[in-house]
mmCIF file with all atom_site columns, C-alpha atoms and ligand atoms in Angstrom:
data_model
loop_
_atom_site.group_PDB
_atom_site.id
_atom_site.type_symbol
_atom_site.label_atom_id
_atom_site.label_alt_id
_atom_site.label_comp_id
_atom_site.label_asym_id
_atom_site.label_entity_id
_atom_site.label_seq_id
_atom_site.pdbx_PDB_ins_code
_atom_site.Cartn_x
_atom_site.Cartn_y
_atom_site.Cartn_z
_atom_site.occupancy
_atom_site.B_iso_or_equiv
_atom_site.pdbx_formal_charge
_atom_site.auth_seq_id
_atom_site.auth_comp_id
_atom_site.auth_asym_id
_atom_site.auth_atom_id
_atom_site.pdbx_PDB_model_num
ATOM   1   C CA  . MET A 1 1   ? 9.625  -13.831 12.693  1.00 0.00 ? 138 MET A CA  1
ATOM   2   C CA  . PRO A 1 2   ? 11.437 -10.854 14.172  1.00 0.00 ? 139 PRO A CA  1
ATOM   3   C CA  . TYR A 1 3   ? 12.397 -8.070  11.656  1.00 0.00 ? 140 TYR A CA  1
ATOM   4   C CA  . ASP A 1 4   ? 16.111 -8.383  10.810  1.00 0.00 ? 141 ASP A CA  1
ATOM   5   C CA  . PRO A 1 5   ? 17.556 -4.870  10.379  1.00 0.00 ? 142 PRO A CA  1
ATOM   6   C CA  . SER A 1 6   ? 20.604 -6.262  8.642   1.00 0.00 ? 143 SER A CA  1
ATOM   7   C CA  . ASN A 1 7   ? 18.604 -7.604  5.629   1.00 0.00 ? 144 ASN A CA  1
ATOM   8   C CA  . VAL A 1 8   ? 19.953 -6.162  2.341   1.00 0.00 ? 145 VAL A CA  1
ATOM   9   C CA  . PHE A 1 9   ? 16.925 -3.784  1.759   1.00 0.00 ? 146 PHE A CA  1
ATOM   10  C CA  . ALA A 1 10  ? 17.133 -2.372  5.218   1.00 0.00 ? 147 ALA A CA  1
ATOM   11  C CA  . ARG A 1 11  ? 20.879 -1.642  4.353   1.00 0.00 ? 148 ARG A CA  1
ATOM   12  C CA  . ILE A 1 12  ? 19.838 -0.087  1.056   1.00 0.00 ? 149 ILE A CA  1
ATOM   13  C CA  . LEU A 1 13  ? 17.388 2.135   2.978   1.00 0.00 ? 150 LEU A CA  1
ATOM   14  C CA  . ARG A 1 14  ? 20.064 3.226   5.368   1.00 0.00 ? 151 ARG A CA  1
ATOM   15  C CA  . ARG A 1 15  ? 22.214 3.927   2.265   1.00 0.00 ? 152 ARG A CA  1
ATOM   16  C CA  . GLU A 1 16  ? 24.828 1.449   3.579   1.00 0.00 ? 153 GLU A CA  1
ATOM   17  C CA  . ILE A 1 17  ? 24.733 -0.242  0.223   1.00 0.00 ? 154 ILE A CA  1
ATOM   18  C CA  . PRO A 1 18  ? 24.928 2.316   -2.672  1.00 0.00 ? 155 PRO A CA  1
ATOM   19  C CA  . THR A 1 19  ? 21.973 1.900   -4.983  1.00 0.00 ? 156 THR A CA  1
ATOM   20  C CA  . PRO A 1 20  ? 20.419 4.510   -7.182  1.00 0.00 ? 157 PRO A CA  1
ATOM   21  C CA  . TRP A 1 21  ? 16.863 5.153   -6.050  1.00 0.00 ? 158 TRP A CA  1
ATOM   22  C CA  . LEU A 1 22  ? 14.410 5.764   -8.967  1.00 0.00 ? 159 LEU A CA  1
ATOM   23  C CA  . HIS A 1 23  ? 11.826 7.110   -6.485  1.00 0.00 ? 160 HIS A CA  1
ATOM   24  C CA  . GLU A 1 24  ? 11.591 8.180   -2.914  1.00 0.00 ? 161 GLU A CA  1
ATOM   25  C CA  . ASP A 1 25  ? 8.665  9.677   -0.959  1.00 0.00 ? 162 ASP A CA  1
ATOM   26  C CA  . ASP A 1 26  ? 7.625  9.551   2.681   1.00 0.00 ? 163 ASP A CA  1
ATOM   27  C CA  . LEU A 1 27  ? 6.451  5.821   2.553   1.00 0.00 ? 164 LEU A CA  1
ATOM   28  C CA  . CYS A 1 28  ? 8.658  4.059   0.083   1.00 0.00 ? 165 CYS A CA  1
ATOM   29  C CA  . VAL A 1 29  ? 11.640 3.881   -2.223  1.00 0.00 ? 166 VAL A CA  1
ATOM   30  C CA  . ALA A 1 30  ? 12.115 2.124   -5.593  1.00 0.00 ? 167 ALA A CA  1
ATOM   31  C CA  . PHE A 1 31  ? 15.168 0.872   -7.307  1.00 0.00 ? 168 PHE A CA  1
ATOM   32  C CA  . ARG A 1 32  ? 16.250 -1.630  -9.899  1.00 0.00 ? 169 ARG A CA  1
ATOM   33  C CA  . ASP A 1 33  ? 16.676 -5.239  -9.028  1.00 0.00 ? 170 ASP A CA  1
ATOM   34  C CA  . ILE A 1 34  ? 20.301 -6.457  -8.972  1.00 0.00 ? 171 ILE A CA  1
ATOM   35  C CA  . ALA A 1 35  ? 19.493 -9.569  -10.982 1.00 0.00 ? 172 ALA A CA  1
ATOM   36  C CA  . PRO A 1 36  ? 16.703 -8.399  -13.386 1.00 0.00 ? 173 PRO A CA  1
ATOM   37  C CA  . GLN A 1 37  ? 14.371 -11.006 -14.691 1.00 0.00 ? 174 GLN A CA  1
ATOM   38  C CA  . ALA A 1 38  ? 12.910 -8.721  -17.376 1.00 0.00 ? 175 ALA A CA  1
ATOM   39  C CA  . PRO A 1 39  ? 14.112 -5.583  -19.226 1.00 0.00 ? 176 PRO A CA  1
ATOM   40  C CA  . LEU A 1 40  ? 12.313 -3.566  -16.397 1.00 0.00 ? 177 LEU A CA  1
ATOM   41  C CA  . HIS A 1 41  ? 12.651 -5.087  -13.013 1.00 0.00 ? 178 HIS A CA  1
ATOM   42  C CA  . LEU A 1 42  ? 12.076 -2.653  -10.102 1.00 0.00 ? 179 LEU A CA  1
ATOM   43  C CA  . LEU A 1 43  ? 11.674 -3.165  -6.447  1.00 0.00 ? 180 LEU A CA  1
ATOM   44  C CA  . VAL A 1 44  ? 9.284  -0.966  -4.496  1.00 0.00 ? 181 VAL A CA  1
ATOM   45  C CA  . ILE A 1 45  ? 9.863  -1.185  -0.668  1.00 0.00 ? 182 ILE A CA  1
ATOM   46  C CA  . PRO A 1 46  ? 8.211  0.440   2.255   1.00 0.00 ? 183 PRO A CA  1
ATOM   47  C CA  . LYS A 1 47  ? 10.565 2.602   4.371   1.00 0.00 ? 184 LYS A CA  1
ATOM   48  C CA  . ARG A 1 48  ? 8.915  1.109   7.581   1.00 0.00 ? 185 ARG A CA  1
ATOM   49  C CA  . PRO A 1 49  ? 10.347 -2.304  8.745   1.00 0.00 ? 186 PRO A CA  1
ATOM   50  C CA  . LEU A 1 50  ? 7.922  -4.934  7.509   1.00 0.00 ? 187 LEU A CA  1
ATOM   51  C CA  . ALA A 1 51  ? 9.309  -8.361  6.985   1.00 0.00 ? 188 ALA A CA  1
ATOM   52  C CA  . ARG A 1 52  ? 6.638  -9.849  4.805   1.00 0.00 ? 189 ARG A CA  1
ATOM   53  C CA  . LEU A 1 53  ? 3.051  -9.433  3.664   1.00 0.00 ? 190 LEU A CA  1
ATOM   54  C CA  . ALA A 1 54  ? 1.790  -11.862 6.254   1.00 0.00 ? 191 ALA A CA  1
ATOM   55  C CA  . GLU A 1 55  ? 2.762  -9.335  8.936   1.00 0.00 ? 192 GLU A CA  1
ATOM   56  C CA  . ALA A 1 56  ? 0.934  -6.375  7.445   1.00 0.00 ? 193 ALA A CA  1
ATOM   57  C CA  . THR A 1 57  ? -2.307 -5.250  9.241   1.00 0.00 ? 194 THR A CA  1
ATOM   58  C CA  . ALA A 1 58  ? -5.206 -3.155  8.386   1.00 0.00 ? 195 ALA A CA  1
ATOM   59  C CA  . ASN A 1 59  ? -3.051 -0.219  9.445   1.00 0.00 ? 196 ASN A CA  1
ATOM   60  C CA  . ASP A 1 60  ? -0.959 -0.962  6.346   1.00 0.00 ? 197 ASP A CA  1
ATOM   61  C CA  . ASP A 1 61  ? -3.652 -1.006  3.867   1.00 0.00 ? 198 ASP A CA  1
ATOM   62  C CA  . ALA A 1 62  ? -2.950 2.511   2.565   1.00 0.00 ? 199 ALA A CA  1
ATOM   63  C CA  . LEU A 1 63  ? 0.773  1.619   2.432   1.00 0.00 ? 200 LEU A CA  1
ATOM   64  C CA  . LEU A 1 64  ? 0.180  -1.466  0.464   1.00 0.00 ? 201 LEU A CA  1
ATOM   65  C CA  . GLY A 1 65  ? -1.912 0.375   -2.056  1.00 0.00 ? 202 GLY A CA  1
ATOM   66  C CA  . HIS A 1 66  ? 0.648  3.118   -2.291  1.00 0.00 ? 203 HIS A CA  1
ATOM   67  C CA  . LEU A 1 67  ? 3.481  0.599   -3.166  1.00 0.00 ? 204 LEU A CA  1
ATOM   68  C CA  . LEU A 1 68  ? 1.337  -0.816  -6.023  1.00 0.00 ? 205 LEU A CA  1
ATOM   69  C CA  . ARG A 1 69  ? 0.342  2.647   -7.292  1.00 0.00 ? 206 ARG A CA  1
ATOM   70  C CA  . THR A 1 70  ? 3.932  3.931   -7.071  1.00 0.00 ? 207 THR A CA  1
ATOM   71  C CA  . GLY A 1 71  ? 5.322  0.861   -9.051  1.00 0.00 ? 208 GLY A CA  1
ATOM   72  C CA  . LYS A 1 72  ? 2.629  1.310   -11.556 1.00 0.00 ? 209 LYS A CA  1
ATOM   73  C CA  . ALA A 1 73  ? 3.364  5.075   -12.150 1.00 0.00 ? 210 ALA A CA  1
ATOM   74  C CA  . LEU A 1 74  ? 7.054  4.537   -12.199 1.00 0.00 ? 211 LEU A CA  1
ATOM   75  C CA  . ALA A 1 75  ? 6.948  1.668   -14.752 1.00 0.00 ? 212 ALA A CA  1
ATOM   76  C CA  . ALA A 1 76  ? 4.543  3.791   -16.935 1.00 0.00 ? 213 ALA A CA  1
ATOM   77  C CA  . ARG A 1 77  ? 6.920  6.663   -16.739 1.00 0.00 ? 214 ARG A CA  1
ATOM   78  C CA  . LEU A 1 78  ? 9.815  4.463   -17.793 1.00 0.00 ? 215 LEU A CA  1
ATOM   79  C CA  . GLY A 1 79  ? 7.837  3.479   -20.959 1.00 0.00 ? 216 GLY A CA  1
ATOM   80  C CA  . HIS A 1 80  ? 6.015  0.285   -19.730 1.00 0.00 ? 217 HIS A CA  1
ATOM   81  C CA  . PRO A 1 81  ? 2.265  0.731   -19.658 1.00 0.00 ? 218 PRO A CA  1
ATOM   82  C CA  . ASP A 1 82  ? 1.907  -3.068  -19.038 1.00 0.00 ? 219 ASP A CA  1
ATOM   83  C CA  . ALA A 1 83  ? 3.659  -4.669  -16.197 1.00 0.00 ? 220 ALA A CA  1
ATOM   84  C CA  . ARG A 1 84  ? 3.407  -7.494  -13.643 1.00 0.00 ? 221 ARG A CA  1
ATOM   85  C CA  . PHE A 1 85  ? 3.407  -6.883  -9.908  1.00 0.00 ? 222 PHE A CA  1
ATOM   86  C CA  . VAL A 1 86  ? 4.526  -9.758  -7.756  1.00 0.00 ? 223 VAL A CA  1
ATOM   87  C CA  . VAL A 1 87  ? 4.909  -10.132 -3.908  1.00 0.00 ? 224 VAL A CA  1
ATOM   88  C CA  . ASN A 1 88  ? 6.608  -13.248 -2.722  1.00 0.00 ? 225 ASN A CA  1
ATOM   89  C CA  . ASP A 1 89  ? 5.326  -13.786 0.834   1.00 0.00 ? 226 ASP A CA  1
ATOM   90  C CA  . GLY A 1 90  ? 7.468  -16.270 2.704   1.00 0.00 ? 227 GLY A CA  1
ATOM   91  C CA  . ALA A 1 91  ? 10.340 -18.653 1.741   1.00 0.00 ? 228 ALA A CA  1
ATOM   92  C CA  . GLY A 1 92  ? 8.086  -21.128 0.388   1.00 0.00 ? 229 GLY A CA  1
ATOM   93  C CA  . ALA A 1 93  ? 6.769  -18.643 -2.184  1.00 0.00 ? 230 ALA A CA  1
ATOM   94  C CA  . GLY A 1 94  ? 10.330 -17.509 -3.144  1.00 0.00 ? 231 GLY A CA  1
ATOM   95  C CA  . GLN A 1 95  ? 10.959 -14.671 -0.728  1.00 0.00 ? 232 GLN A CA  1
ATOM   96  C CA  . THR A 1 96  ? 14.635 -14.316 -0.037  1.00 0.00 ? 233 THR A CA  1
ATOM   97  C CA  . VAL A 1 97  ? 14.904 -10.770 1.426   1.00 0.00 ? 234 VAL A CA  1
ATOM   98  C CA  . PHE A 1 98  ? 12.681 -10.285 4.398   1.00 0.00 ? 235 PHE A CA  1
ATOM   99  C CA  . GLN A 1 99  ? 11.779 -6.654  3.924   1.00 0.00 ? 236 GLN A CA  1
ATOM   100 C CA  . LEU A 1 100 ? 8.439  -6.526  2.155   1.00 0.00 ? 237 LEU A CA  1
ATOM   101 C CA  . HIS A 1 101 ? 8.822  -5.664  -1.522  1.00 0.00 ? 238 HIS A CA  1
ATOM   102 C CA  . VAL A 1 102 ? 6.868  -5.421  -4.620  1.00 0.00 ? 239 VAL A CA  1
ATOM   103 C CA  . HIS A 1 103 ? 8.611  -6.658  -7.802  1.00 0.00 ? 240 HIS A CA  1
ATOM   104 C CA  . VAL A 1 104 ? 7.576  -4.725  -10.967 1.00 0.00 ? 241 VAL A CA  1
ATOM   105 C CA  . LEU A 1 105 ? 8.383  -6.712  -14.147 1.00 0.00 ? 242 LEU A CA  1
ATOM   106 C CA  . ALA A 1 106 ? 7.985  -5.492  -17.691 1.00 0.00 ? 243 ALA A CA  1
ATOM   107 C CA  . GLY A 1 107 ? 9.402  -5.304  -21.116 1.00 0.00 ? 244 GLY A CA  1
ATOM   108 C CA  . ARG A 1 108 ? 8.994  -8.894  -22.317 1.00 0.00 ? 245 ARG A CA  1
ATOM   109 C CA  . GLY A 1 109 ? 6.179  -11.421 -22.604 1.00 0.00 ? 246 GLY A CA  1
ATOM   110 C CA  . LEU A 1 110 ? 5.556  -12.906 -19.307 1.00 0.00 ? 247 LEU A CA  1
ATOM   111 C CA  . ALA A 1 111 ? 4.204  -16.436 -19.046 1.00 0.00 ? 248 ALA A CA  1
ATOM   112 C CA  . TRP A 1 112 ? 1.231  -17.447 -16.982 1.00 0.00 ? 249 TRP A CA  1
ATOM   113 C CA  . PRO A 1 113 ? 1.056  -19.412 -14.732 1.00 0.00 ? 250 PRO A CA  1
ATOM   114 C CA  . PRO A 1 114 ? 4.424  -18.297 -13.273 1.00 0.00 ? 251 PRO A CA  1
ATOM   115 C CA  . GLY A 1 115 ? 7.165  -20.844 -12.546 1.00 0.00 ? 252 GLY A CA  1
HETATM 116 P P1  . 5GP B 2 .   ? 12.527 -11.997 -3.302  1.00 0.00 ? 295 5GP B P1  1
HETATM 117 O O1  . 5GP B 2 .   ? 13.130 -13.324 -3.756  1.00 0.00 ? 295 5GP B O1  1
HETATM 118 O O2  . 5GP B 2 .   ? 12.766 -11.867 -1.790  1.00 0.00 ? 295 5GP B O2  1
HETATM 119 O O3  . 5GP B 2 .   ? 10.996 -11.864 -3.698  1.00 0.00 ? 295 5GP B O3  1
HETATM 120 O O4  . 5GP B 2 .   ? 13.282 -10.926 -4.014  1.00 0.00 ? 295 5GP B O4  1
HETATM 121 C C1  . 5GP B 2 .   ? 14.470 -10.371 -3.611  1.00 0.00 ? 295 5GP B C1  1
HETATM 122 C C2  . 5GP B 2 .   ? 15.075 -9.745  -4.753  1.00 0.00 ? 295 5GP B C2  1
HETATM 123 O O5  . 5GP B 2 .   ? 16.086 -8.815  -4.378  1.00 0.00 ? 295 5GP B O5  1
HETATM 124 C C3  . 5GP B 2 .   ? 15.725 -10.659 -5.924  1.00 0.00 ? 295 5GP B C3  1
HETATM 125 O O6  . 5GP B 2 .   ? 15.096 -10.438 -7.076  1.00 0.00 ? 295 5GP B O6  1
HETATM 126 C C4  . 5GP B 2 .   ? 17.189 -10.208 -5.890  1.00 0.00 ? 295 5GP B C4  1
HETATM 127 O O7  . 5GP B 2 .   ? 17.721 -10.183 -7.159  1.00 0.00 ? 295 5GP B O7  1
HETATM 128 C C5  . 5GP B 2 .   ? 17.176 -8.744  -5.288  1.00 0.00 ? 295 5GP B C5  1
HETATM 129 N N1  . 5GP B 2 .   ? 18.351 -8.373  -4.657  1.00 0.00 ? 295 5GP B N1  1
HETATM 130 C C6  . 5GP B 2 .   ? 19.081 -9.080  -3.623  1.00 0.00 ? 295 5GP B C6  1
HETATM 131 N N2  . 5GP B 2 .   ? 20.023 -8.429  -3.301  1.00 0.00 ? 295 5GP B N2  1
HETATM 132 C C7  . 5GP B 2 .   ? 20.015 -7.127  -3.845  1.00 0.00 ? 295 5GP B C7  1
HETATM 133 C C8  . 5GP B 2 .   ? 20.779 -6.058  -3.788  1.00 0.00 ? 295 5GP B C8  1
HETATM 134 O O8  . 5GP B 2 .   ? 21.803 -5.929  -3.116  1.00 0.00 ? 295 5GP B O8  1
HETATM 135 N N3  . 5GP B 2 .   ? 20.455 -4.893  -4.550  1.00 0.00 ? 295 5GP B N3  1
HETATM 136 C C9  . 5GP B 2 .   ? 19.306 -4.993  -5.422  1.00 0.00 ? 295 5GP B C9  1
HETATM 137 N N4  . 5GP B 2 .   ? 18.989 -3.833  -6.106  1.00 0.00 ? 295 5GP B N4  1
HETATM 138 N N5  . 5GP B 2 .   ? 18.588 -6.089  -5.447  1.00 0.00 ? 295 5GP B N5  1
HETATM 139 C C10 . 5GP B 2 .   ? 18.908 -7.137  -4.732  1.00 0.00 ? 295 5GP B C10 1
#
């Protein structure tokens, strides 16, 4: 699937949709989900256009690790040492925005298996 530069996260990255960023570095940004599913619900997204996990290659290994570690550090800094990290890869798995993102959820009990 070709990357759609009009997706909502691409627009947030271009600052076309005003959204407070909790974190920015060379590789990624993080901000709060607009419809939080837990007291803490962050999204960590790469700056580079990458529609979904399935399109990542070995060249993205460091980037993928960076997204996880950045979300982890941010959640801990915000007072949540325990958190769940989720990547919905593809519409069948619940992905609705086709710019790769890691959900970081914390602050309440989280059931397993997920719904
Ligand atoms: P997905 O279903 O693709 O894994 O997750 C997309 C997430 O993006 C959803 O949790 C949804 O609430 C969030 N989202 C959609 N539009 C916006 C927006 O404009 N701003 C923010 N901050 N989050 C959004």
